[in-house]
């Protein structure tokens, strides 16, 4: 039977889950820096990765277009607001897949309310997965833009983040290896599921700080926060030391290549004694825990895992924020997250030395979490397919695209005519609203009176059910009994005492009955009066209705759209609902259409690439023997988005021949499919009141 570890207390499952970390803790393995030859083997794949993630024009344009669109809509919503880009998109340290971080600066605003307002605006604009986080220190709205495919975070008044972005941008400018190493580390962390503060691992920002710390320690870059001239500034009412010394330089800087720096990065953090000190790039090196005042608080991650205790102690992998120095960037860690990171750092360190490939080191842990990312190799699924199969795929996708386009157009037509109808109806109702108001008051009166009539009737009927005689008979009987009781007595026919008593009690009973009957009769009178009033009000209502019909009729005659339409509020509301439904469907279909267009573009690009490669190939065949060297080799490696954008812009720049083709197509009367690229302008035509 497998048992719990005596040293760590980990269960057999956890020992397996964190096997690299467990082996390291139990001294079953020892780590070392890899040999130079081994490191060299990583150079090419790392350079390829860095190339793939270099800033490309298409992405910059996509971001710019989205920024302009958001800026316009946000500034029109919040007066005196300004939108600023921060995070990796502004510092130059982004992966292709990185979030687009935007900060909305709005002076004196209720941030939570503002976030809610923004989120409903974004939903209205058709953004996907709109999510708000209002309980964080800085409230955020997260969403993805279906047109550009960008994942966006908008935070409010996140002023300090603008300063730390400036610091990272300054480091990025200092030496190209900063960007290179950040790219490699973020890529690895992303694929090994170690880079998500929301799920208990470190943020992308924290990984970047770890890289900067490593490069300062390795003497690759100087500490930019070191200077005799300090910049102290007030940010949101708190003073911070925001010194960034862009003139700082190093003597005898380390010239190591990125592969070597990556190997030492993994070694540094895999072997780090996290409990001993605190990482501080501000200080240019570690601070002791005593200096910093951050205790390695219990319970540890392992204790939490072993005892199912949910709350872990603070500061286990302490990383000081460069400006907000009371903030520990590891505050987001959860026990599994911490163990996972430590385990993976050791795994990467081992694999770097044992001849594994970069691809296997970065083997994706959770495919579904990265589904939204562009694949590094855009044509990965087409490489082993024959030309005819790809041509078939292209034809099929084009046919789907055309039929979907028709559908979208039909839906748009339907939506516009429904909007027109609702607007026309609303016009009618507004113009006859005076009449409708009186109408409404009368109807309300009818309802109240009808309730009263019902009540009177029930009281009357209840009394009547207790009285056995109608009132006139009671009165007759009363006078008869009264007469009998009061007439002069015939000495020969004196009634017995018993009989006398009977007459008296009958008389009293008749009197009580008479009082009740009078009450019933009064109720009946009120009942009749109310019924009559009700009748006359109903007659008035009919007059209003005729007036209203006349007014409506006149307008209907002027509006052909409304012929045969019964105009009332309910009908208008149902038209509005239909518009909303249509809007939703149109949005969904447009997203599908956008995907199909991209797929057609991709398949066409692959076919063009294949045919140009075949041409080169046959050219080389013809020249074989005459020139064996110096001919450029066709690119057999993975094609990336960067390649594709180059390829497409080369095609765009083909110039005159392209122009001729365009003119011919126009002359031939072909239907224009429109610009196949993502166009924010199209969204601009979507109006809220629609
Ligand atoms: P991210 O963690 O998203 O970093 O934080 P990033 O470098 O932009 O990551 P990718 O490229 O999208 O994956 C974005 C910005 O938020 C601020 C920093 O300014 C960071 O650049 N931030 C983040 C903080 O100030 N503190 C934190 O703890 C996290």
Short mmCIF file of N, CA and C in Angstrom, two decimals, residues 430-563:
data_model
loop_
_atom_site.label_atom_id
_atom_site.label_comp_id
_atom_site.label_asym_id
_atom_site.label_seq_id
_atom_site.Cartn_x
_atom_site.Cartn_y
_atom_site.Cartn_z
N UNK A 430 -48.10 58.74 -29.64
CA UNK A 430 -47.75 60.01 -29.01
C UNK A 430 -48.73 61.10 -29.41
N UNK A 431 -49.12 61.13 -30.71
CA UNK A 431 -49.98 62.21 -31.15
C UNK A 431 -51.40 62.09 -30.65
N UNK A 432 -51.84 60.94 -30.25
CA UNK A 432 -53.21 60.80 -29.74
C UNK A 432 -53.19 60.62 -28.22
N UNK A 433 -52.05 61.01 -27.64
CA UNK A 433 -51.91 60.70 -26.22
C UNK A 433 -52.87 61.49 -25.34
N UNK A 434 -53.28 62.76 -25.79
CA UNK A 434 -54.22 63.57 -25.00
C UNK A 434 -55.51 62.82 -24.79
N UNK A 435 -56.01 62.25 -25.86
CA UNK A 435 -57.27 61.52 -25.79
C UNK A 435 -57.10 60.29 -24.91
N UNK A 436 -55.99 59.66 -25.06
CA UNK A 436 -55.78 58.44 -24.31
C UNK A 436 -55.78 58.69 -22.80
N UNK A 437 -55.31 59.89 -22.38
CA UNK A 437 -55.23 60.17 -20.95
C UNK A 437 -56.63 60.17 -20.33
N UNK A 438 -57.58 60.91 -20.99
CA UNK A 438 -58.96 60.98 -20.47
C UNK A 438 -59.57 59.58 -20.44
N UNK A 439 -59.30 58.90 -21.52
CA UNK A 439 -59.76 57.53 -21.68
C UNK A 439 -59.32 56.70 -20.48
N UNK A 440 -58.04 56.89 -20.13
CA UNK A 440 -57.47 56.12 -19.03
C UNK A 440 -58.19 56.44 -17.72
N UNK A 441 -58.44 57.78 -17.46
CA UNK A 441 -59.09 58.19 -16.21
C UNK A 441 -60.48 57.55 -16.13
N UNK A 442 -61.20 57.53 -17.25
CA UNK A 442 -62.55 56.95 -17.25
C UNK A 442 -62.50 55.46 -16.96
N UNK A 443 -61.55 54.82 -17.60
CA UNK A 443 -61.44 53.36 -17.40
C UNK A 443 -61.15 53.05 -15.93
N UNK A 444 -60.25 53.88 -15.33
CA UNK A 444 -59.93 53.66 -13.91
C UNK A 444 -61.18 53.85 -13.05
N UNK A 445 -62.00 54.90 -13.36
CA UNK A 445 -63.25 55.16 -12.63
C UNK A 445 -64.20 53.99 -12.73
N UNK A 446 -64.28 53.42 -13.92
CA UNK A 446 -65.18 52.28 -14.14
C UNK A 446 -64.80 51.11 -13.25
N UNK A 447 -63.53 50.92 -13.17
CA UNK A 447 -63.03 49.78 -12.39
C UNK A 447 -63.40 49.96 -10.92
N UNK A 448 -63.13 51.20 -10.41
CA UNK A 448 -63.42 51.46 -8.99
C UNK A 448 -64.92 51.30 -8.71
N UNK A 449 -65.74 51.86 -9.61
CA UNK A 449 -67.19 51.80 -9.40
C UNK A 449 -67.69 50.36 -9.47
N UNK A 450 -67.14 49.64 -10.36
CA UNK A 450 -67.58 48.26 -10.50
C UNK A 450 -67.32 47.48 -9.21
N UNK A 451 -66.17 47.76 -8.57
CA UNK A 451 -65.87 47.11 -7.29
C UNK A 451 -66.91 47.50 -6.24
N UNK A 452 -67.26 48.82 -6.22
CA UNK A 452 -68.23 49.32 -5.25
C UNK A 452 -69.60 48.67 -5.47
N UNK A 453 -70.00 48.59 -6.72
CA UNK A 453 -71.30 47.99 -7.05
C UNK A 453 -71.36 46.55 -6.55
N UNK A 454 -70.25 45.86 -6.77
CA UNK A 454 -70.19 44.46 -6.33
C UNK A 454 -70.38 44.36 -4.83
N UNK A 455 -69.76 45.29 -4.08
CA UNK A 455 -69.81 45.25 -2.63
C UNK A 455 -71.23 45.55 -2.14
N UNK A 456 -71.84 46.61 -2.72
CA UNK A 456 -73.21 46.98 -2.32
C UNK A 456 -74.15 45.81 -2.57
N UNK A 457 -73.97 45.24 -3.73
CA UNK A 457 -74.85 44.14 -4.12
C UNK A 457 -74.74 42.97 -3.13
N UNK A 458 -73.52 42.68 -2.75
CA UNK A 458 -73.36 41.53 -1.86
C UNK A 458 -73.95 41.81 -0.47
N UNK A 459 -73.79 43.09 0.02
CA UNK A 459 -74.39 43.45 1.32
C UNK A 459 -75.92 43.32 1.24
N UNK A 460 -76.48 43.89 0.16
CA UNK A 460 -77.93 43.86 -0.03
C UNK A 460 -78.45 42.42 -0.06
N UNK A 461 -77.78 41.61 -0.84
CA UNK A 461 -78.24 40.24 -1.00
C UNK A 461 -78.14 39.44 0.30
N UNK A 462 -77.12 39.78 1.06
CA UNK A 462 -76.95 39.06 2.33
C UNK A 462 -78.15 39.37 3.25
N UNK A 463 -78.49 40.65 3.33
CA UNK A 463 -79.62 41.04 4.19
C UNK A 463 -80.90 40.39 3.67
N UNK A 464 -81.10 40.48 2.37
CA UNK A 464 -82.32 39.92 1.80
C UNK A 464 -82.47 38.43 2.09
N UNK A 465 -81.32 37.77 2.14
CA UNK A 465 -81.42 36.33 2.39
C UNK A 465 -81.89 36.02 3.81
N UNK A 466 -81.72 37.02 4.75
CA UNK A 466 -82.16 36.82 6.13
C UNK A 466 -83.64 37.21 6.34
N UNK A 467 -84.18 37.97 5.39
CA UNK A 467 -85.56 38.46 5.56
C UNK A 467 -86.50 37.58 4.75
N UNK A 468 -87.53 37.10 5.44
CA UNK A 468 -88.40 36.17 4.71
C UNK A 468 -89.49 36.85 3.89
N UNK A 469 -89.78 38.16 4.20
CA UNK A 469 -90.85 38.87 3.47
C UNK A 469 -90.33 40.12 2.80
N UNK A 470 -90.94 40.51 1.68
CA UNK A 470 -90.57 41.80 1.11
C UNK A 470 -91.09 42.95 1.98
N UNK A 471 -90.51 44.11 1.84
CA UNK A 471 -90.78 45.21 2.77
C UNK A 471 -92.26 45.61 2.81
N UNK A 472 -92.93 45.63 1.67
CA UNK A 472 -94.34 46.05 1.72
C UNK A 472 -95.19 45.07 2.51
N UNK A 473 -94.88 43.78 2.42
CA UNK A 473 -95.62 42.78 3.18
C UNK A 473 -95.32 42.91 4.67
N UNK A 474 -94.06 43.25 4.98
CA UNK A 474 -93.70 43.44 6.39
C UNK A 474 -94.52 44.59 6.95
N UNK A 475 -94.61 45.66 6.14
CA UNK A 475 -95.34 46.84 6.61
C UNK A 475 -96.84 46.52 6.81
N UNK A 476 -97.40 45.77 5.86
CA UNK A 476 -98.81 45.34 6.00
C UNK A 476 -99.02 44.54 7.27
N UNK A 477 -98.15 43.58 7.41
CA UNK A 477 -98.23 42.69 8.55
C UNK A 477 -98.07 43.45 9.86
N UNK A 478 -97.15 44.41 9.84
CA UNK A 478 -96.90 45.22 11.03
C UNK A 478 -98.18 45.97 11.43
N UNK A 479 -98.76 46.59 10.41
CA UNK A 479 -99.96 47.37 10.76
C UNK A 479 -101.09 46.45 11.23
N UNK A 480 -101.22 45.26 10.63
CA UNK A 480 -102.24 44.29 11.06
C UNK A 480 -102.02 43.93 12.53
N UNK A 481 -100.77 43.53 12.86
CA UNK A 481 -100.47 43.07 14.22
C UNK A 481 -100.65 44.22 15.20
N UNK A 482 -100.21 45.40 14.76
CA UNK A 482 -100.33 46.57 15.61
C UNK A 482 -101.79 46.82 15.94
N UNK A 483 -102.63 46.76 14.88
CA UNK A 483 -104.06 46.98 15.04
C UNK A 483 -104.64 45.98 16.03
N UNK A 484 -104.29 44.73 15.83
CA UNK A 484 -104.81 43.67 16.69
C UNK A 484 -104.40 43.90 18.14
N UNK A 485 -103.16 44.36 18.31
CA UNK A 485 -102.67 44.55 19.67
C UNK A 485 -103.28 45.78 20.35
N UNK A 486 -103.73 46.72 19.51
CA UNK A 486 -104.21 47.96 20.11
C UNK A 486 -105.74 48.13 20.03
N UNK A 487 -106.50 47.25 19.30
CA UNK A 487 -107.96 47.42 19.15
C UNK A 487 -108.68 47.17 20.48
N UNK A 488 -109.88 47.68 20.52
CA UNK A 488 -110.68 47.52 21.76
C UNK A 488 -111.10 46.05 21.92
N UNK A 489 -111.12 45.59 23.13
CA UNK A 489 -111.38 44.17 23.35
C UNK A 489 -112.89 43.86 23.37
N UNK A 490 -113.27 42.76 22.68
CA UNK A 490 -114.64 42.23 22.78
C UNK A 490 -114.66 41.36 24.03
N UNK A 491 -115.52 41.73 24.92
CA UNK A 491 -115.52 41.07 26.22
C UNK A 491 -115.74 39.56 26.11
N UNK A 492 -116.47 39.17 24.97
CA UNK A 492 -116.76 37.74 24.80
C UNK A 492 -115.63 36.99 24.12
N UNK A 493 -114.70 37.79 23.47
CA UNK A 493 -113.62 37.08 22.74
C UNK A 493 -112.21 37.54 23.22
N UNK A 494 -112.00 37.58 24.48
CA UNK A 494 -110.71 38.01 25.03
C UNK A 494 -109.64 36.94 24.70
N UNK A 495 -108.48 37.36 24.02
CA UNK A 495 -107.47 36.35 23.69
C UNK A 495 -106.77 35.82 24.94
N UNK A 496 -106.32 34.64 24.80
CA UNK A 496 -105.61 34.06 25.95
C UNK A 496 -104.26 34.79 26.13
N UNK A 497 -103.68 34.65 27.29
CA UNK A 497 -102.39 35.32 27.55
C UNK A 497 -101.30 34.81 26.59
N UNK A 498 -101.41 33.52 26.34
CA UNK A 498 -100.44 32.87 25.43
C UNK A 498 -100.47 33.53 24.05
N UNK A 499 -101.69 33.71 23.55
CA UNK A 499 -101.91 34.29 22.23
C UNK A 499 -101.39 35.73 22.21
N UNK A 500 -101.68 36.45 23.28
CA UNK A 500 -101.21 37.84 23.39
C UNK A 500 -99.68 37.91 23.28
N UNK A 501 -99.01 36.99 23.98
CA UNK A 501 -97.54 36.95 23.98
C UNK A 501 -97.00 36.73 22.55
N UNK A 502 -97.64 35.81 21.86
CA UNK A 502 -97.24 35.47 20.48
C UNK A 502 -97.31 36.71 19.59
N UNK A 503 -98.47 37.44 19.71
CA UNK A 503 -98.61 38.65 18.91
C UNK A 503 -97.51 39.65 19.19
N UNK A 504 -97.19 39.81 20.44
CA UNK A 504 -96.13 40.75 20.80
C UNK A 504 -94.77 40.38 20.20
N UNK A 505 -94.39 39.12 20.37
CA UNK A 505 -93.06 38.74 19.86
C UNK A 505 -93.03 38.82 18.33
N UNK A 506 -94.16 38.49 17.69
CA UNK A 506 -94.22 38.62 16.22
C UNK A 506 -94.07 40.08 15.81
N UNK A 507 -94.70 40.97 16.61
CA UNK A 507 -94.61 42.38 16.33
C UNK A 507 -93.15 42.88 16.43
N UNK A 508 -92.47 42.42 17.49
CA UNK A 508 -91.07 42.85 17.68
C UNK A 508 -90.19 42.31 16.53
N UNK A 509 -90.46 41.05 16.18
CA UNK A 509 -89.69 40.44 15.08
C UNK A 509 -89.91 41.20 13.77
N UNK A 510 -91.19 41.56 13.55
CA UNK A 510 -91.50 42.30 12.32
C UNK A 510 -90.79 43.66 12.31
N UNK A 511 -90.72 44.27 13.47
CA UNK A 511 -90.05 45.57 13.55
C UNK A 511 -88.56 45.44 13.17
N UNK A 512 -87.91 44.42 13.74
CA UNK A 512 -86.48 44.21 13.43
C UNK A 512 -86.31 43.93 11.93
N UNK A 513 -87.24 43.10 11.42
CA UNK A 513 -87.18 42.74 10.01
C UNK A 513 -87.34 43.98 9.13
N UNK A 514 -88.23 44.87 9.60
CA UNK A 514 -88.50 46.08 8.85
C UNK A 514 -87.25 46.97 8.78
N UNK A 515 -86.56 47.10 9.92
CA UNK A 515 -85.34 47.92 9.94
C UNK A 515 -84.31 47.36 8.94
N UNK A 516 -84.16 46.03 8.95
CA UNK A 516 -83.20 45.37 8.02
C UNK A 516 -83.63 45.61 6.58
N UNK A 517 -84.94 45.45 6.36
CA UNK A 517 -85.44 45.59 4.99
C UNK A 517 -85.20 47.00 4.47
N UNK A 518 -85.32 47.98 5.39
CA UNK A 518 -85.07 49.36 4.95
C UNK A 518 -83.59 49.54 4.58
N UNK A 519 -82.76 48.91 5.38
CA UNK A 519 -81.31 48.99 5.06
C UNK A 519 -81.04 48.39 3.68
N UNK A 520 -81.68 47.22 3.44
CA UNK A 520 -81.49 46.55 2.15
C UNK A 520 -82.02 47.43 1.02
N UNK A 521 -83.12 48.09 1.32
CA UNK A 521 -83.71 48.91 0.28
C UNK A 521 -82.82 50.11 -0.04
N UNK A 522 -82.20 50.69 1.01
CA UNK A 522 -81.26 51.80 0.76
C UNK A 522 -80.06 51.32 -0.08
N UNK A 523 -79.59 50.12 0.29
CA UNK A 523 -78.46 49.56 -0.48
C UNK A 523 -78.86 49.35 -1.94
N UNK A 524 -80.08 48.87 -2.10
CA UNK A 524 -80.55 48.62 -3.45
C UNK A 524 -80.59 49.93 -4.24
N UNK A 525 -81.03 51.00 -3.55
CA UNK A 525 -81.10 52.30 -4.19
C UNK A 525 -79.71 52.75 -4.67
N UNK A 526 -78.73 52.58 -3.75
CA UNK A 526 -77.35 52.97 -4.11
C UNK A 526 -76.84 52.13 -5.28
N UNK A 527 -77.24 50.86 -5.24
CA UNK A 527 -76.84 49.94 -6.32
C UNK A 527 -77.34 50.46 -7.66
N UNK A 528 -78.61 50.85 -7.69
CA UNK A 528 -79.22 51.33 -8.94
C UNK A 528 -78.53 52.62 -9.40
N UNK A 529 -78.29 53.52 -8.43
CA UNK A 529 -77.65 54.79 -8.82
C UNK A 529 -76.28 54.54 -9.46
N UNK A 530 -75.50 53.65 -8.83
CA UNK A 530 -74.16 53.36 -9.36
C UNK A 530 -74.20 52.67 -10.72
N UNK A 531 -75.16 51.79 -10.86
CA UNK A 531 -75.29 51.12 -12.16
C UNK A 531 -75.58 52.16 -13.24
N UNK A 532 -76.45 53.11 -12.92
CA UNK A 532 -76.79 54.13 -13.91
C UNK A 532 -75.57 54.99 -14.27
N UNK A 533 -74.81 55.35 -13.19
CA UNK A 533 -73.59 56.15 -13.42
C UNK A 533 -72.61 55.38 -14.31
N UNK A 534 -72.50 54.12 -13.99
CA UNK A 534 -71.57 53.26 -14.75
C UNK A 534 -71.96 53.25 -16.23
N UNK A 535 -73.25 53.14 -16.46
CA UNK A 535 -73.73 53.09 -17.85
C UNK A 535 -73.38 54.39 -18.59
N UNK A 536 -73.58 55.51 -17.88
CA UNK A 536 -73.30 56.77 -18.58
C UNK A 536 -71.79 56.93 -18.84
N UNK A 537 -70.94 56.44 -17.91
CA UNK A 537 -69.48 56.51 -18.12
C UNK A 537 -69.05 55.64 -19.30
N UNK A 538 -69.67 54.49 -19.39
CA UNK A 538 -69.34 53.60 -20.52
C UNK A 538 -69.72 54.29 -21.83
N UNK A 539 -70.82 55.00 -21.80
CA UNK A 539 -71.23 55.72 -23.01
C UNK A 539 -70.19 56.77 -23.38
N UNK A 540 -69.63 57.48 -22.31
CA UNK A 540 -68.60 58.49 -22.55
C UNK A 540 -67.37 57.85 -23.19
N UNK A 541 -67.03 56.71 -22.64
CA UNK A 541 -65.85 55.99 -23.12
C UNK A 541 -65.96 55.71 -24.61
N UNK A 542 -67.13 55.34 -25.00
CA UNK A 542 -67.35 55.05 -26.42
C UNK A 542 -67.10 56.30 -27.26
N UNK A 543 -67.51 57.47 -26.69
CA UNK A 543 -67.27 58.72 -27.44
C UNK A 543 -65.77 58.94 -27.61
N UNK A 544 -65.02 58.75 -26.49
CA UNK A 544 -63.56 58.90 -26.59
C UNK A 544 -62.98 57.97 -27.63
N UNK A 545 -63.43 56.76 -27.57
CA UNK A 545 -62.89 55.75 -28.50
C UNK A 545 -63.10 56.20 -29.94
N UNK A 546 -64.27 56.76 -30.20
CA UNK A 546 -64.54 57.20 -31.57
C UNK A 546 -63.62 58.35 -31.93
N UNK A 547 -63.42 59.28 -30.96
CA UNK A 547 -62.51 60.40 -31.24
C UNK A 547 -61.12 59.88 -31.54
N UNK A 548 -60.69 58.93 -30.68
CA UNK A 548 -59.36 58.36 -30.84
C UNK A 548 -59.24 57.66 -32.18
N UNK A 549 -60.25 56.92 -32.52
CA UNK A 549 -60.23 56.22 -33.80
C UNK A 549 -60.13 57.20 -34.96
N UNK A 550 -60.85 58.33 -34.82
CA UNK A 550 -60.79 59.33 -35.90
C UNK A 550 -59.37 59.85 -36.06
N UNK A 551 -58.73 60.19 -34.88
CA UNK A 551 -57.36 60.73 -34.93
C UNK A 551 -56.41 59.69 -35.50
N UNK A 552 -56.56 58.46 -35.02
CA UNK A 552 -55.68 57.38 -35.51
C UNK A 552 -55.89 57.16 -37.00
N UNK A 553 -57.15 57.18 -37.36
CA UNK A 553 -57.50 56.92 -38.76
C UNK A 553 -56.78 57.91 -39.68
N UNK A 554 -56.81 59.20 -39.27
CA UNK A 554 -56.17 60.22 -40.09
C UNK A 554 -54.70 59.91 -40.27
N UNK A 555 -54.04 59.57 -39.14
CA UNK A 555 -52.61 59.28 -39.22
C UNK A 555 -52.34 58.01 -40.03
N UNK A 556 -53.20 57.05 -39.85
CA UNK A 556 -53.02 55.80 -40.59
C UNK A 556 -53.09 56.04 -42.09
N UNK A 557 -53.96 56.96 -42.45
CA UNK A 557 -54.10 57.25 -43.89
C UNK A 557 -52.80 57.83 -44.44
N UNK A 558 -52.10 58.63 -43.57
CA UNK A 558 -50.84 59.22 -44.03
C UNK A 558 -49.69 58.21 -44.00
N UNK A 559 -49.82 57.13 -43.24
CA UNK A 559 -48.72 56.19 -43.07
C UNK A 559 -49.08 54.82 -43.67
N UNK A 560 -48.60 54.58 -44.87
CA UNK A 560 -48.97 53.32 -45.52
C UNK A 560 -48.51 52.10 -44.74
N UNK A 561 -47.40 52.27 -44.00
CA UNK A 561 -46.88 51.13 -43.25
C UNK A 561 -47.88 50.61 -42.23
N UNK A 562 -48.75 51.50 -41.79
CA UNK A 562 -49.63 51.13 -40.69
C UNK A 562 -51.01 50.68 -41.11
N UNK A 563 -51.21 50.57 -42.37
CA UNK A 563 -52.52 50.14 -42.85
C UNK A 563 -52.88 48.81 -42.21
#
